[in-house]
Short mmCIF file of C-alpha atoms in Angstrom, two decimals:
data_model
loop_
_atom_site.label_atom_id
_atom_site.label_comp_id
_atom_site.label_asym_id
_atom_site.label_seq_id
_atom_site.Cartn_x
_atom_site.Cartn_y
_atom_site.Cartn_z
CA MET L 176 146.98 79.72 96.14
CA LYS L 177 147.92 77.82 99.28
CA ASN L 178 151.30 76.78 97.92
CA ASN L 179 152.61 80.16 96.95
CA MET L 180 151.24 82.06 99.91
CA THR L 181 152.73 81.87 103.37
CA ALA L 182 150.67 82.42 106.49
CA THR L 183 152.12 85.90 106.91
CA LYS L 184 151.35 86.93 103.35
CA ARG L 185 147.88 85.51 103.67
CA ALA L 186 147.24 87.44 106.88
CA ALA L 187 148.48 90.64 105.28
CA PHE L 188 146.42 90.11 102.15
CA LEU L 189 143.22 89.26 104.02
CA GLY L 190 143.75 92.20 106.37
CA LEU L 191 144.07 94.48 103.38
CA ALA L 192 140.94 92.99 101.81
CA THR L 193 139.00 93.44 105.07
CA ALA L 194 140.14 97.07 105.33
CA LEU L 195 139.06 97.66 101.73
CA SER L 196 135.61 96.15 102.27
CA LEU L 197 135.19 98.25 105.45
CA LEU L 198 136.16 101.37 103.54
CA LEU L 199 133.54 100.50 100.92
CA SER L 200 130.99 100.02 103.74
CA TYR L 201 131.87 103.48 105.03
CA VAL L 202 131.47 105.05 101.59
CA GLU L 203 128.04 103.43 101.41
CA VAL L 204 127.06 104.77 104.85
CA LEU L 205 128.01 108.27 103.67
CA MET L 206 125.77 108.07 100.61
CA PRO L 207 122.30 109.56 101.10
CA PRO L 208 119.38 107.13 100.80
CA LEU L 209 118.03 107.09 97.27
CA TYR L 210 114.39 106.52 98.22
CA ALA L 211 113.72 106.76 101.95
CA ALA L 212 110.33 105.00 101.90
CA VAL L 213 111.90 101.61 101.20
CA PRO L 214 114.87 100.75 103.42
CA GLY L 215 117.61 98.58 101.97
CA ILE L 216 118.11 100.24 98.59
CA LYS L 217 121.86 100.49 98.22
CA LEU L 218 124.70 99.83 95.84
CA GLY L 219 126.30 97.01 97.80
CA LEU L 220 129.82 98.36 97.30
CA PRO L 221 131.42 95.94 99.81
CA ASN L 222 130.21 93.11 97.61
CA MET L 223 132.74 94.26 95.02
CA ALA L 224 135.55 93.20 97.37
CA ILE L 225 133.76 89.96 98.29
CA LEU L 226 133.13 89.13 94.63
CA TYR L 227 136.79 89.77 93.84
CA LEU L 228 137.89 87.48 96.67
CA LEU L 229 135.42 84.77 95.68
CA TYR L 230 136.78 84.68 92.15
CA SER L 231 140.46 85.30 92.86
CA THR L 232 140.94 83.16 95.97
CA ASP L 233 138.51 80.85 97.67
CA VAL L 234 135.06 80.93 99.23
CA ARG L 235 136.65 80.43 102.68
CA TYR L 236 138.60 83.67 102.41
CA ALA L 237 135.62 85.50 100.96
CA ALA L 238 133.49 84.26 103.89
CA LEU L 239 136.13 85.22 106.45
CA VAL L 240 136.46 88.75 105.10
CA SER L 241 132.70 89.12 104.66
CA LEU L 242 131.89 88.06 108.24
CA THR L 243 134.66 90.22 109.70
CA ARG L 244 133.40 93.18 107.69
CA VAL L 245 129.81 92.66 108.88
CA ALA L 246 130.90 92.42 112.53
CA ILE L 247 133.13 95.50 112.42
CA SER L 248 130.85 97.67 110.30
CA SER L 249 127.91 96.92 112.61
CA LEU L 250 130.04 97.98 115.56
CA LEU L 251 131.23 101.13 113.81
CA PHE L 252 128.17 102.29 111.89
CA GLY L 253 125.22 100.30 113.28
CA ASN L 254 123.87 98.45 116.27
CA VAL L 255 122.86 94.94 117.37
CA MET L 256 119.75 95.07 115.20
CA SER L 257 121.70 96.02 112.09
CA LEU L 258 124.13 93.17 112.83
CA SER L 259 121.39 90.54 112.44
CA TYR L 260 120.18 92.11 109.20
CA SER L 261 123.66 92.42 107.72
CA LEU L 262 124.64 88.93 108.82
CA ALA L 263 121.59 87.31 107.23
CA GLY L 264 122.15 89.21 103.99
CA ALA L 265 125.87 88.48 103.87
CA VAL L 266 125.58 84.75 104.64
CA LEU L 267 122.73 84.13 102.21
CA SER L 268 124.23 86.15 99.36
CA LEU L 269 127.71 84.65 99.67
CA SER L 270 126.29 81.10 99.79
CA VAL L 271 124.22 81.71 96.67
CA MET L 272 127.07 83.44 94.83
CA TRP L 273 129.43 80.60 95.69
CA LEU L 274 127.00 77.92 94.46
CA LEU L 275 126.19 79.84 91.26
CA LYS L 276 129.87 80.40 90.58
CA LYS L 277 130.44 76.65 90.88
CA THR L 278 127.75 75.89 88.28
CA LYS L 279 129.70 78.10 85.80
CA PHE L 280 126.38 79.02 84.23
CA PHE L 281 126.66 82.79 84.75
CA SER L 282 129.47 85.32 84.43
CA GLU L 283 130.48 87.59 87.34
CA VAL L 284 127.56 89.86 86.48
CA GLY L 285 124.88 87.18 86.90
CA VAL L 286 126.52 85.95 90.11
CA SER L 287 126.66 89.49 91.46
CA VAL L 288 123.00 90.13 90.57
CA ALA L 289 122.00 86.94 92.41
CA GLY L 290 124.15 88.10 95.34
CA GLY L 291 122.52 91.52 95.45
CA VAL L 292 118.98 90.16 95.28
CA THR L 293 119.57 87.43 97.87
CA HIS L 294 121.26 89.92 100.18
CA ASN L 295 118.02 91.90 100.18
CA LEU L 296 116.04 88.67 100.53
CA GLY L 297 118.01 87.67 103.64
CA GLN L 298 117.37 91.05 105.24
CA VAL L 299 113.67 90.99 104.38
CA LEU L 300 113.35 87.47 105.86
CA VAL L 301 114.99 88.63 109.11
CA ALA L 302 112.66 91.65 109.21
CA VAL L 303 109.64 89.36 108.69
CA LEU L 304 110.79 87.12 111.55
CA LEU L 305 111.84 89.86 113.98
CA LEU L 306 108.75 92.00 113.45
CA ASP L 307 106.42 89.04 112.86
CA THR L 308 104.95 90.90 109.88
CA PRO L 309 104.79 88.93 106.61
CA GLN L 310 103.69 92.08 104.71
CA ILE L 311 107.29 93.30 104.74
CA ALA L 312 107.83 90.75 101.96
CA TYR L 313 106.14 93.21 99.58
CA TYR L 314 109.34 95.25 99.78
CA MET L 315 111.02 92.46 97.81
CA ILE L 316 109.40 93.69 94.57
CA VAL L 317 111.15 97.05 94.71
CA LEU L 318 114.28 95.58 96.29
CA THR L 319 114.63 92.94 93.57
CA VAL L 320 114.60 95.65 90.88
CA THR L 321 117.13 97.82 92.70
CA GLY L 322 119.20 94.81 93.75
CA THR L 323 119.37 93.69 90.13
CA ILE L 324 120.51 97.11 88.92
CA SER L 325 123.17 97.51 91.59
CA GLY L 326 124.19 93.86 91.07
CA ILE L 327 124.84 94.57 87.38
CA PHE L 328 126.97 97.59 88.32
CA ILE L 329 128.96 95.72 90.99
CA GLY L 330 129.35 92.69 88.70
CA LEU L 331 130.74 94.79 85.85
CA CYS L 332 133.13 96.56 88.24
CA GLY L 333 134.18 93.23 89.72
CA ALA L 334 134.81 91.68 86.30
CA PHE L 335 136.87 94.73 85.34
CA LEU L 336 138.89 94.50 88.57
CA LEU L 337 139.56 90.78 88.06
CA LYS L 338 140.87 91.51 84.60
CA ARG L 339 142.98 94.55 85.48
CA LEU L 340 144.20 93.50 88.92
CA PRO L 341 145.86 90.18 88.11
CA HIS L 342 145.51 88.35 91.39
CA GLU L 343 147.65 85.41 90.20
CA LYS L 344 150.61 87.76 89.94
CA PHE L 345 150.38 90.03 92.90
CA MET L 346 149.52 87.34 95.38
CA ARG L 347 152.73 85.48 94.68
CA PHE L 348 154.62 88.67 95.63
CA MET C 62 137.99 81.10 80.15
CA ASN C 63 137.78 81.51 76.40
CA LYS C 64 135.76 84.11 74.61
CA GLN C 65 132.91 81.85 73.58
CA THR C 66 132.04 80.67 77.08
CA THR C 67 132.13 84.29 78.27
CA THR C 68 129.58 85.23 75.60
CA VAL C 69 127.37 82.29 76.54
CA ARG C 70 127.54 83.22 80.22
CA ARG C 71 126.74 86.84 79.47
CA ARG C 72 123.71 85.63 77.52
CA HIS C 73 122.63 83.62 80.56
CA ASP C 74 123.15 86.73 82.71
CA ILE C 75 120.87 88.77 80.49
CA LEU C 76 118.22 86.06 80.50
CA PHE C 77 118.42 85.82 84.31
CA ILE C 78 118.10 89.60 84.71
CA ALA C 79 115.17 89.71 82.29
CA VAL C 80 113.35 86.94 84.20
CA LEU C 81 113.91 88.72 87.54
CA LEU C 82 112.62 92.04 86.23
CA PHE C 83 109.66 90.37 84.54
CA LEU C 84 108.68 88.63 87.80
CA CYS C 85 108.84 91.97 89.63
CA ALA C 86 106.72 93.70 87.01
CA ALA C 87 104.16 90.87 87.11
CA ALA C 88 104.02 90.95 90.94
CA ALA C 89 103.65 94.74 91.00
CA LEU C 90 100.93 94.66 88.36
CA GLY C 91 99.10 91.87 90.21
CA LEU C 92 99.15 93.82 93.47
CA TYR C 93 97.93 96.97 91.73
CA VAL C 94 95.08 95.25 89.85
CA PHE C 95 93.79 93.24 92.79
CA ARG C 96 94.03 95.92 95.48
CA GLU C 97 90.97 96.78 97.54
CA ASP C 98 90.12 99.79 99.69
CA GLY C 99 90.67 99.14 103.38
CA ASP C 100 88.43 100.22 106.25
CA THR C 101 90.45 99.55 109.41
CA VAL C 102 93.83 100.68 110.70
CA THR C 103 95.66 98.40 113.12
CA VAL C 104 98.76 99.35 115.05
CA SER C 105 101.13 96.85 116.60
CA ILE C 106 104.11 97.73 118.74
CA ASP C 107 106.87 95.16 119.25
CA GLY C 108 104.71 92.45 117.67
CA GLN C 109 101.73 93.04 120.01
CA LEU C 110 98.43 94.44 118.75
CA TYR C 111 98.24 97.91 120.27
CA ALA C 112 95.16 99.58 118.82
CA GLU C 113 92.60 99.47 116.03
CA TYR C 114 90.89 102.46 114.43
CA PRO C 115 88.27 102.82 111.69
CA LEU C 116 89.75 104.39 108.56
CA THR C 117 86.55 106.37 108.01
CA GLU C 118 87.02 108.64 111.04
CA ASP C 119 89.65 111.35 110.99
CA ARG C 120 91.93 111.39 114.02
CA VAL C 121 95.41 112.06 115.35
CA VAL C 122 97.12 109.45 117.58
CA GLU C 123 100.42 109.63 119.40
CA LEU C 124 101.89 106.12 119.39
CA ILE C 125 104.26 105.84 122.34
CA SER C 126 106.69 102.92 122.24
CA ASP C 127 110.00 102.05 123.88
CA GLY C 128 111.83 103.67 121.00
CA GLY C 129 109.95 106.97 121.19
CA PHE C 130 106.83 108.23 119.41
CA ASN C 131 105.13 108.14 116.01
CA ARG C 132 102.31 110.59 115.29
CA LEU C 133 99.69 108.76 113.24
CA ILE C 134 97.17 110.79 111.25
CA ILE C 135 94.00 109.26 109.81
CA GLU C 136 92.41 111.55 107.24
CA ASP C 137 90.02 111.11 104.29
CA GLY C 138 90.35 107.32 104.24
CA TYR C 139 94.15 107.36 104.37
CA ALA C 140 96.64 106.92 107.18
CA TYR C 141 100.14 108.33 107.45
CA VAL C 142 102.83 109.17 109.98
CA GLU C 143 103.31 112.91 110.26
CA GLU C 144 106.22 112.98 112.68
CA ALA C 145 108.30 110.42 114.52
CA SER C 146 111.24 110.22 116.89
CA CYS C 147 113.09 107.56 114.88
CA PRO C 148 116.40 108.60 113.30
CA ASP C 149 115.78 107.36 109.76
CA GLY C 150 112.38 108.99 109.18
CA ILE C 151 111.33 106.19 106.84
CA CYS C 152 107.83 106.02 108.37
CA SER C 153 107.19 109.76 108.15
CA SER C 154 108.31 109.95 104.53
CA HIS C 155 106.08 107.00 103.56
CA ARG C 156 103.15 107.96 101.35
CA PRO C 157 99.64 107.76 102.89
CA ILE C 158 98.19 104.24 102.88
CA GLY C 159 94.55 103.26 102.41
CA HIS C 160 94.37 99.97 100.55
CA ASN C 161 93.93 96.55 102.12
CA GLY C 162 97.29 95.06 103.14
CA GLU C 163 99.33 98.24 102.87
CA SER C 164 101.55 99.08 105.81
CA ILE C 165 103.94 101.62 107.26
CA ILE C 166 106.71 100.07 109.31
CA CYS C 167 109.00 101.90 111.69
CA LEU C 168 111.88 99.54 112.39
CA PRO C 169 113.62 101.62 115.11
CA ASN C 170 110.40 101.97 117.18
CA LYS C 171 109.10 98.49 116.18
CA VAL C 172 105.79 100.06 115.16
CA VAL C 173 103.71 98.48 112.37
CA ILE C 174 100.68 100.31 111.00
CA GLU C 175 98.51 98.22 108.70
CA ILE C 176 95.36 98.66 106.66
CA HIS C 177 92.77 95.88 106.70
CA ARG C 178 89.43 95.21 105.11
CA ARG C 179 86.97 93.93 107.69
CA GLU C 180 83.74 94.30 105.74
CA GLN C 181 83.41 91.80 102.97
CA ASN C 182 82.24 92.80 99.52
CA GLN C 183 78.51 92.81 99.16
CA PRO C 184 77.53 90.14 96.63
CA ASP C 185 76.31 91.62 93.38
CA ILE C 186 72.65 90.57 93.39
CA ILE C 187 71.75 92.33 90.15
CA SER C 188 72.58 90.11 87.24
#
């Protein structure tokens, strides 16, 4: 990728990817909560963009876009508290997805499921630390089920995108 | 990536998902089977213990914190939040809690309401 992509093209592409992931964050903010009693149940739409980047480019670009998205979406739609939750989820899930991708043991769907579940895990861990309440960990039971289901959905969408949006072609311009 | 490796990976995916869901089901079942009735309600605000109430006495408490208020109701051995100032309303839509270890957590107001069991089980002396 490095050889056939100049700095300008790379900046434009990553800017576009960041804008897309922010748009997906916004769509997710607009969606009503599915089950209000347990916070954190969501589709994880921005992960579709991150998953695409992870598979089509490099973990460095995926991390760059993910961190930028977290910072901007917390400024736009959240607060300082939501920044720490999002950051923990994003860092943990991207690390796990990257490592699992490298093992080549799972397809995009398995990687995405692991990403969804560990995103929730990161947020629950931060909540346990910030509130000093280990009982919050019980949420993980529900969140693992919902994270798995949304991970399957995002993984299937991501796999479809990777097939239909041939990154090798359109990134050479 | 050829077709065969894709199939193998998809099989691994399905196995992984099945294991995750099985673990959740086992954990949920375990919690349900081993739950005990609680007898005490504790309230902490911003990590500090704020108050403790017996679950056996009905009462209404206004919990005032930096973030606002949460109105805690204790009724018929269960505790719930009737109304709160927080924007998400997660605490007030939470079902009533009454079993040992259950909790209602209001993240915006940093309020944690927990059920405990202070009295130990009487040993069964009739054998």
